[in-house]
Amino acid sequence: MKRIILLMCMMTCFLSFSDIVSGKRIQVRGIAKKEIMPNSAKVQLTIQTEDKNLDKASKENAQKLEKFKSLLSKSGARYDKINSTSYSTDKSYDWDTEVINKGEKEFKTVLSVEADNVTLNSLKDFLSVLANEKIYEVKRNAQGVNIFEIEMRDKSAKAAYQKALDKFNGLQQKLGSKGLGGKIKIVGFTNDEVSLEKRESVKKEINTVTHTIEVETRDMKNIGNIISVAQILGIGTNGYIEYDIDNKQKLEDELYENAYKEALKKAQVILGKTDLNLKNPVTITDKSQGVIRPYSDYNYNYYGNVLTDSKILEKSEKELLDKVSEKRIVVNPRKLDISKTVYIEFEMN
């Protein structure tokens, strides 16, 4: 949309084919350009913590923010304020493998036992007595000897062996009371150490706390420290820095004024060797692209992943500041190139 204005801005104006002399009017173009250094910056950061306990995750999130503020101050960087832009909690579930009975062990004694002279008629009663003692596997060799095992466990090898022996003696008495004793004997044994450790899949509840903040600063020389401190603490950075410029309307007015002056000068040069004189402008048309607004700059070096590990809070501030010094991200604020273009039509006499 075209708009009529009175004032315009700066430095560069030149003759071009768009300058037209027609009848008693002349149309000239004025262009003013300027490169401006930003006055302030905003850096968006994400603090994220996780724990099975929501209160603990929230507490660690707050602790990480306070640690960030403290390290930022001690790193030499200044900030105007820190705004909280969003805060959320989320519950999810994951499967993890846990070691049960870690480091625990016991001893297993296995007695190899033979029983002969068990007739086919008494075999059913013989097997019934063994089943009552939770002995379910019995083998019979070619010689008709029944073979089975007695297994017992305890924390020591001696205790495990004694338990197995006591069970053998008790079994021998029970078989004898039913007339099934025959000839039962121990023909061998083993006594081994057994680990009680085992791995199990466990469903875990995970509470995630996400706090997004925005750091505002006018300390343009130390913007890099904000990013360095954040990355050392595992605070996420998205790679963007938003810059802003003070007195935007005043700068635009100055640019329009300079553009007007340059257009006027151009018209005077064109008519300088004629008998024609300029009168007041008839129309002033703004052909500028947009207005001065905050703008962003992206750099991959400014990007940092969000880390939820809370162990970073256990490190001393000296150790963390040393890491900040080693990282030393340097940010050179990007200047903003702005321009204003106007077309002015003058009457002549």
CSV table of C-alpha atoms in Angstrom, one decimal:
chain,number,residue,atom,x,y,z
A,1,MET,CA,0.0,0.0,0.0
A,2,LYS,CA,1.3,3.5,-0.8
A,3,ARG,CA,1.4,6.0,1.9
A,4,ILE,CA,2.1,9.8,2.0
A,5,ILE,CA,4.8,10.9,4.4
A,6,LEU,CA,6.7,14.1,5.1
A,7,LEU,CA,10.1,13.0,6.6
A,8,MET,CA,12.6,10.5,5.4
A,9,CYS,CA,16.3,9.3,6.0
A,10,MET,CA,20.2,8.9,5.3
A,11,MET,CA,23.1,8.6,3.1
A,12,THR,CA,22.8,7.2,-0.3
A,13,CYS,CA,20.8,8.6,-3.2
A,14,PHE,CA,21.6,8.3,-6.9
A,15,LEU,CA,20.2,9.2,-10.3
A,16,SER,CA,18.3,6.4,-12.0
A,17,PHE,CA,16.0,5.8,-14.9
A,18,SER,CA,13.1,5.9,-12.6
A,19,ASP,CA,13.6,9.7,-12.3
A,20,ILE,CA,11.1,11.3,-14.7
A,21,VAL,CA,10.6,14.8,-16.1
A,22,SER,CA,7.1,15.1,-17.6
A,23,GLY,CA,5.3,18.3,-18.5
A,24,LYS,CA,5.4,20.6,-15.5
A,25,ARG,CA,6.3,17.8,-13.0
A,26,ILE,CA,9.4,15.8,-12.1
A,27,GLN,CA,9.5,12.5,-10.2
A,28,VAL,CA,12.7,11.5,-8.3
A,29,ARG,CA,13.6,8.6,-6.1
A,30,GLY,CA,15.4,8.9,-2.8
A,31,ILE,CA,17.1,5.9,-1.1
A,32,ALA,CA,18.6,6.1,2.4
A,33,LYS,CA,20.5,3.2,3.9
A,34,LYS,CA,22.1,2.5,7.3
A,35,GLU,CA,23.8,-0.4,9.1
A,36,ILE,CA,22.7,-0.6,12.8
A,37,MET,CA,24.2,-2.5,15.7
A,38,PRO,CA,21.6,-4.1,18.0
A,39,ASN,CA,21.2,-2.8,21.5
A,40,SER,CA,19.7,-5.9,23.2
A,41,ALA,CA,19.4,-9.6,22.8
A,42,LYS,CA,17.2,-12.5,24.0
A,43,VAL,CA,18.3,-16.1,24.3
A,44,GLN,CA,15.7,-18.9,24.8
A,45,LEU,CA,16.8,-21.8,27.1
A,46,THR,CA,15.1,-25.1,28.1
A,47,ILE,CA,15.7,-26.6,31.5
A,48,GLN,CA,14.6,-30.3,31.7
A,49,THR,CA,14.9,-32.7,34.6
A,50,GLU,CA,13.6,-36.2,35.1
A,51,ASP,CA,12.9,-38.5,38.1
A,52,LYS,CA,10.5,-41.1,39.2
A,53,ASN,CA,9.4,-38.7,41.9
A,54,LEU,CA,7.8,-35.5,40.6
A,55,ASP,CA,8.7,-33.3,43.6
A,56,LYS,CA,12.4,-34.3,43.2
A,57,ALA,CA,12.4,-33.5,39.5
A,58,SER,CA,10.8,-30.1,40.2
A,59,LYS,CA,13.3,-29.3,42.9
A,60,GLU,CA,16.2,-30.2,40.7
A,61,ASN,CA,14.8,-28.1,37.9
A,62,ALA,CA,14.7,-25.1,40.2
A,63,GLN,CA,18.2,-25.8,41.5
A,64,LYS,CA,19.6,-25.9,38.0
A,65,LEU,CA,18.0,-22.5,37.2
A,66,GLU,CA,19.6,-21.0,40.4
A,67,LYS,CA,23.0,-22.6,39.5
A,68,PHE,CA,22.7,-21.0,36.0
A,69,LYS,CA,22.1,-17.6,37.5
A,70,SER,CA,25.0,-17.9,39.9
A,71,LEU,CA,27.5,-19.1,37.3
A,72,LEU,CA,26.3,-16.5,34.8
A,73,SER,CA,27.0,-13.7,37.3
A,74,LYS,CA,30.5,-15.2,38.2
A,75,SER,CA,31.4,-15.6,34.5
A,76,GLY,CA,31.2,-11.8,34.1
A,77,ALA,CA,28.0,-11.7,32.0
A,78,ARG,CA,25.2,-9.4,32.9
A,79,TYR,CA,21.5,-9.8,32.2
A,80,ASP,CA,18.5,-7.6,32.7
A,81,LYS,CA,16.0,-10.2,33.5
A,82,ILE,CA,15.0,-13.8,33.1
A,83,ASN,CA,11.4,-14.5,32.0
A,84,SER,CA,9.6,-17.8,32.4
A,85,THR,CA,7.8,-18.5,29.1
A,86,SER,CA,6.5,-22.0,29.9
A,87,TYR,CA,6.5,-24.6,32.6
A,88,SER,CA,5.1,-28.1,32.2
A,89,THR,CA,5.2,-31.6,33.7
A,90,ASP,CA,4.8,-34.9,31.9
A,91,LYS,CA,4.5,-38.5,33.0
A,92,SER,CA,5.7,-41.4,30.9
A,93,TYR,CA,6.7,-45.0,31.4
A,94,ASP,CA,9.8,-47.0,30.3
A,95,TRP,CA,11.1,-50.5,30.8
A,96,ASP,CA,14.5,-50.9,32.4
A,97,THR,CA,16.6,-53.9,33.4
A,98,GLU,CA,17.3,-54.2,37.1
A,99,VAL,CA,19.7,-56.6,38.9
A,100,ILE,CA,17.9,-58.4,41.7
A,101,ASN,CA,19.9,-59.8,44.7
A,102,LYS,CA,23.0,-58.0,43.5
A,103,GLY,CA,26.1,-59.6,45.0
A,104,GLU,CA,24.2,-62.3,46.9
A,105,LYS,CA,25.2,-66.0,46.6
A,106,GLU,CA,24.5,-69.4,48.2
A,107,PHE,CA,25.8,-73.0,48.0
A,108,LYS,CA,23.9,-75.9,46.4
A,109,THR,CA,24.6,-79.5,47.5
A,110,VAL,CA,23.4,-82.3,45.3
A,111,LEU,CA,23.5,-85.9,46.6
A,112,SER,CA,23.4,-88.7,44.0
A,113,VAL,CA,21.4,-91.5,45.6
A,114,GLU,CA,20.8,-95.2,44.4
A,115,ALA,CA,18.0,-97.5,45.6
A,116,ASP,CA,17.9,-101.1,44.6
A,117,ASN,CA,15.7,-104.0,45.5
A,118,VAL,CA,12.6,-101.9,44.6
A,119,THR,CA,10.2,-104.4,43.0
A,120,LEU,CA,7.7,-103.4,40.3
A,121,ASN,CA,4.9,-104.0,42.8
A,122,SER,CA,6.3,-101.6,45.3
A,123,LEU,CA,7.6,-99.0,42.7
A,124,LYS,CA,4.4,-97.0,42.9
A,125,ASP,CA,4.6,-96.6,46.7
A,126,PHE,CA,8.3,-95.8,46.4
A,127,LEU,CA,7.7,-93.0,43.9
A,128,SER,CA,4.9,-91.6,46.1
A,129,VAL,CA,7.2,-91.3,49.1
A,130,LEU,CA,9.8,-89.5,46.8
A,131,ALA,CA,7.1,-87.2,45.4
A,132,ASN,CA,6.1,-86.2,48.9
A,133,GLU,CA,9.7,-85.0,49.4
A,134,LYS,CA,9.4,-83.1,46.1
A,135,ILE,CA,11.7,-85.5,44.3
A,136,TYR,CA,10.0,-86.0,40.9
A,137,GLU,CA,12.7,-87.4,38.7
A,138,VAL,CA,13.9,-91.0,39.1
A,139,LYS,CA,15.9,-92.9,36.6
A,140,ARG,CA,16.2,-96.7,36.4
A,141,ASN,CA,19.4,-98.2,34.9
A,142,ALA,CA,19.8,-101.5,33.1
A,143,GLN,CA,20.6,-103.3,36.4
A,144,GLY,CA,17.3,-102.2,37.8
A,145,VAL,CA,18.8,-99.7,40.2
A,146,ASN,CA,16.7,-96.5,40.8
A,147,ILE,CA,18.7,-93.3,40.7
A,148,PHE,CA,17.6,-89.9,42.0
A,149,GLU,CA,19.1,-86.7,43.5
A,150,ILE,CA,18.6,-84.7,46.7
A,151,GLU,CA,19.2,-81.0,46.3
A,152,MET,CA,19.5,-78.5,49.2
A,153,ARG,CA,20.8,-74.9,49.4
A,154,ASP,CA,22.1,-72.7,52.2
A,155,LYS,CA,24.4,-69.7,52.7
A,156,SER,CA,27.4,-71.9,53.5
A,157,ALA,CA,28.7,-75.1,51.9
A,158,LYS,CA,28.7,-76.9,55.2
A,159,ALA,CA,25.1,-76.0,56.0
A,160,ALA,CA,23.9,-76.9,52.5
A,161,TYR,CA,25.6,-80.4,52.8
A,162,GLN,CA,24.1,-81.0,56.2
A,163,LYS,CA,20.6,-80.1,55.0
A,164,ALA,CA,20.9,-82.6,52.1
A,165,LEU,CA,22.2,-85.3,54.5
A,166,ASP,CA,19.4,-84.7,56.9
A,167,LYS,CA,16.9,-85.0,54.1
A,168,PHE,CA,18.5,-88.3,52.9
A,169,ASN,CA,18.3,-89.7,56.5
A,170,GLY,CA,14.6,-88.7,56.8
A,171,LEU,CA,13.8,-90.2,53.4
A,172,GLN,CA,15.6,-93.4,54.4
A,173,GLN,CA,13.4,-93.6,57.5
A,174,LYS,CA,10.2,-93.0,55.6
A,175,LEU,CA,11.0,-95.6,53.0
A,176,GLY,CA,11.9,-98.1,55.8
A,177,SER,CA,8.6,-97.5,57.6
A,178,LYS,CA,6.8,-98.6,54.5
A,179,GLY,CA,8.9,-101.6,54.0
A,180,LEU,CA,10.6,-100.0,51.0
A,181,GLY,CA,14.0,-99.4,52.4
A,182,GLY,CA,15.9,-101.9,50.5
A,183,LYS,CA,19.4,-100.7,49.9
A,184,ILE,CA,19.5,-96.9,49.6
A,185,LYS,CA,22.9,-95.2,49.6
A,186,ILE,CA,24.7,-92.0,48.6
A,187,VAL,CA,27.0,-92.6,45.7
A,188,GLY,CA,28.3,-89.1,45.1
A,189,PHE,CA,27.7,-85.4,45.7
A,190,THR,CA,28.6,-81.9,44.5
A,191,ASN,CA,28.7,-78.7,46.5
A,192,ASP,CA,28.8,-75.6,44.3
A,193,GLU,CA,28.5,-71.9,44.8
A,194,VAL,CA,25.5,-70.4,43.1
A,195,SER,CA,24.8,-66.7,42.3
A,196,LEU,CA,21.4,-65.4,43.4
A,197,GLU,CA,21.7,-62.4,41.0
A,198,LYS,CA,19.1,-62.2,38.2
A,199,ARG,CA,18.0,-59.6,35.8
A,200,GLU,CA,14.4,-58.5,35.6
A,201,SER,CA,12.5,-56.1,33.3
A,202,VAL,CA,10.9,-53.4,35.5
A,203,LYS,CA,8.4,-50.8,34.4
A,204,LYS,CA,9.5,-47.4,35.6
A,205,GLU,CA,7.5,-44.2,35.9
A,206,ILE,CA,9.3,-41.1,34.6
A,207,ASN,CA,8.3,-37.6,35.6
A,208,THR,CA,9.7,-34.9,33.3
A,209,VAL,CA,9.7,-31.2,34.2
A,210,THR,CA,10.3,-28.8,31.4
A,211,HIS,CA,10.9,-25.1,32.1
A,212,THR,CA,11.5,-22.7,29.2
A,213,ILE,CA,13.1,-19.4,30.0
A,214,GLU,CA,14.2,-16.3,28.1
A,215,VAL,CA,17.3,-14.3,29.1
A,216,GLU,CA,17.3,-10.7,28.2
A,217,THR,CA,20.6,-8.8,28.1
A,218,ARG,CA,22.1,-5.5,26.9
A,219,ASP,CA,25.6,-6.9,27.6
A,220,MET,CA,26.3,-7.5,23.9
A,221,LYS,CA,29.9,-8.5,24.5
A,222,ASN,CA,29.1,-11.4,26.7
A,223,ILE,CA,26.1,-13.1,25.0
A,224,GLY,CA,28.4,-16.1,24.4
A,225,ASN,CA,28.7,-16.6,28.2
A,226,ILE,CA,25.0,-17.1,28.5
A,227,ILE,CA,25.1,-19.9,25.9
A,228,SER,CA,28.3,-21.4,27.3
A,229,VAL,CA,27.0,-21.6,30.9
A,230,ALA,CA,23.7,-23.1,29.7
A,231,GLN,CA,25.4,-25.8,27.7
A,232,ILE,CA,27.8,-26.7,30.5
A,233,LEU,CA,24.8,-27.3,32.8
A,234,GLY,CA,22.9,-29.3,30.2
A,235,ILE,CA,20.4,-26.5,29.6
A,236,GLY,CA,19.1,-26.6,26.0
A,237,THR,CA,19.7,-23.8,23.6
A,238,ASN,CA,17.9,-23.7,20.2
A,239,GLY,CA,20.7,-22.0,18.3
A,240,TYR,CA,18.8,-18.7,17.8
A,241,ILE,CA,19.5,-15.3,19.3
A,242,GLU,CA,16.8,-12.6,18.9
A,243,TYR,CA,18.2,-9.0,18.6
A,244,ASP,CA,16.4,-5.7,19.0
A,245,ILE,CA,17.2,-2.1,18.4
A,246,ASP,CA,16.3,0.9,20.5
A,247,ASN,CA,14.3,3.9,19.3
A,248,LYS,CA,13.1,2.2,16.1
A,249,GLN,CA,10.6,4.9,15.3
A,250,LYS,CA,13.2,7.7,15.6
A,251,LEU,CA,15.6,5.7,13.3
A,252,GLU,CA,12.9,5.3,10.7
A,253,ASP,CA,12.1,9.0,10.8
A,254,GLU,CA,15.7,9.9,10.3
A,255,LEU,CA,16.0,7.5,7.4
A,256,TYR,CA,12.8,9.0,5.8
A,257,GLU,CA,14.2,12.5,6.3
A,258,ASN,CA,17.5,11.6,4.7
A,259,ALA,CA,15.7,9.9,1.8
A,260,TYR,CA,13.6,13.0,1.3
A,261,LYS,CA,16.6,15.3,1.4
A,262,GLU,CA,18.5,13.2,-1.2
A,263,ALA,CA,15.5,13.1,-3.5
A,264,LEU,CA,15.2,16.9,-3.2
A,265,LYS,CA,18.9,17.3,-3.9
A,266,LYS,CA,18.5,15.0,-7.0
A,267,ALA,CA,15.6,17.1,-8.3
A,268,GLN,CA,17.6,20.3,-7.8
A,269,VAL,CA,20.6,18.8,-9.7
A,270,ILE,CA,18.4,17.7,-12.6
A,271,LEU,CA,16.9,21.2,-12.9
A,272,GLY,CA,20.1,23.1,-12.0
A,273,LYS,CA,20.9,24.2,-15.6
A,274,THR,CA,17.4,25.0,-16.7
A,275,ASP,CA,15.1,28.0,-16.1
A,276,LEU,CA,12.7,25.8,-14.2
A,277,ASN,CA,12.2,26.0,-10.5
A,278,LEU,CA,10.9,23.4,-8.0
A,279,LYS,CA,7.6,24.0,-6.2
A,280,ASN,CA,6.3,22.0,-3.2
A,281,PRO,CA,5.9,18.2,-3.6
A,282,VAL,CA,2.7,17.0,-5.1
A,283,THR,CA,3.0,13.3,-3.9
A,284,ILE,CA,5.4,11.4,-1.8
A,285,THR,CA,5.2,7.6,-2.2
A,286,ASP,CA,6.8,5.1,0.2
A,287,LYS,CA,8.3,2.1,-1.5
A,288,SER,CA,10.2,0.8,1.5
A,289,GLN,CA,10.1,-2.9,2.5
A,290,GLY,CA,8.7,-3.3,6.0
A,291,VAL,CA,9.6,-1.5,9.2
A,292,ILE,CA,12.4,-2.1,11.8
A,293,ARG,CA,11.6,-5.1,13.9
A,294,PRO,CA,13.4,-7.5,16.3
A,295,TYR,CA,15.3,-10.1,14.2
A,296,SER,CA,16.9,-13.4,14.8
A,297,ASP,CA,20.3,-14.9,14.0
A,298,TYR,CA,21.0,-18.7,13.9
A,299,ASN,CA,24.3,-20.4,14.4
A,300,TYR,CA,24.9,-24.2,14.9
A,301,ASN,CA,27.5,-23.4,17.6
A,302,TYR,CA,24.8,-21.8,19.7
A,303,TYR,CA,22.8,-25.0,19.7
A,304,GLY,CA,22.9,-27.4,22.7
A,305,ASN,CA,21.0,-30.5,23.6
A,306,VAL,CA,18.9,-30.7,26.7
A,307,LEU,CA,20.4,-33.0,29.3
A,308,THR,CA,18.4,-34.4,32.2
A,309,ASP,CA,21.3,-35.7,34.2
A,310,SER,CA,21.2,-34.2,37.7
A,311,LYS,CA,24.8,-35.2,38.6
A,312,ILE,CA,26.0,-31.9,37.1
A,313,LEU,CA,24.6,-30.2,40.2
A,314,GLU,CA,27.1,-32.1,42.3
A,315,LYS,CA,30.1,-30.5,40.7
A,316,SER,CA,31.7,-27.4,42.3
A,317,GLU,CA,31.2,-24.0,40.8
A,318,LYS,CA,34.9,-23.7,40.2
A,319,GLU,CA,34.9,-26.9,38.1
A,320,LEU,CA,31.9,-25.7,36.1
A,321,LEU,CA,33.4,-22.2,35.5
A,322,ASP,CA,36.6,-23.8,34.3
A,323,LYS,CA,34.6,-25.7,31.7
A,324,VAL,CA,32.8,-22.5,30.7
A,325,SER,CA,36.2,-20.8,30.2
A,326,GLU,CA,37.3,-23.8,28.0
A,327,LYS,CA,34.1,-23.7,25.9
A,328,ARG,CA,34.2,-19.9,25.4
A,329,ILE,CA,31.5,-19.4,22.8
A,330,VAL,CA,32.0,-16.1,21.1
A,331,VAL,CA,28.9,-14.3,19.7
A,332,ASN,CA,29.3,-11.4,17.2
A,333,PRO,CA,25.9,-9.7,17.0
A,334,ARG,CA,24.7,-9.4,13.5
A,335,LYS,CA,24.1,-5.8,12.4
A,336,LEU,CA,20.8,-4.9,10.7
A,337,ASP,CA,20.9,-3.4,7.3
A,338,ILE,CA,17.9,-1.1,6.9
A,339,SER,CA,16.8,1.2,4.0
A,340,LYS,CA,14.0,3.5,3.0
A,341,THR,CA,12.9,4.3,-0.5
A,342,VAL,CA,10.6,7.1,-1.5
A,343,TYR,CA,9.3,8.5,-4.8
A,344,ILE,CA,8.6,12.3,-4.8
A,345,GLU,CA,6.8,14.2,-7.4
A,346,PHE,CA,7.5,17.9,-7.6
A,347,GLU,CA,5.7,20.6,-9.6
A,348,MET,CA,7.8,23.0,-11.6
A,349,ASN,CA,7.4,26.6,-12.8
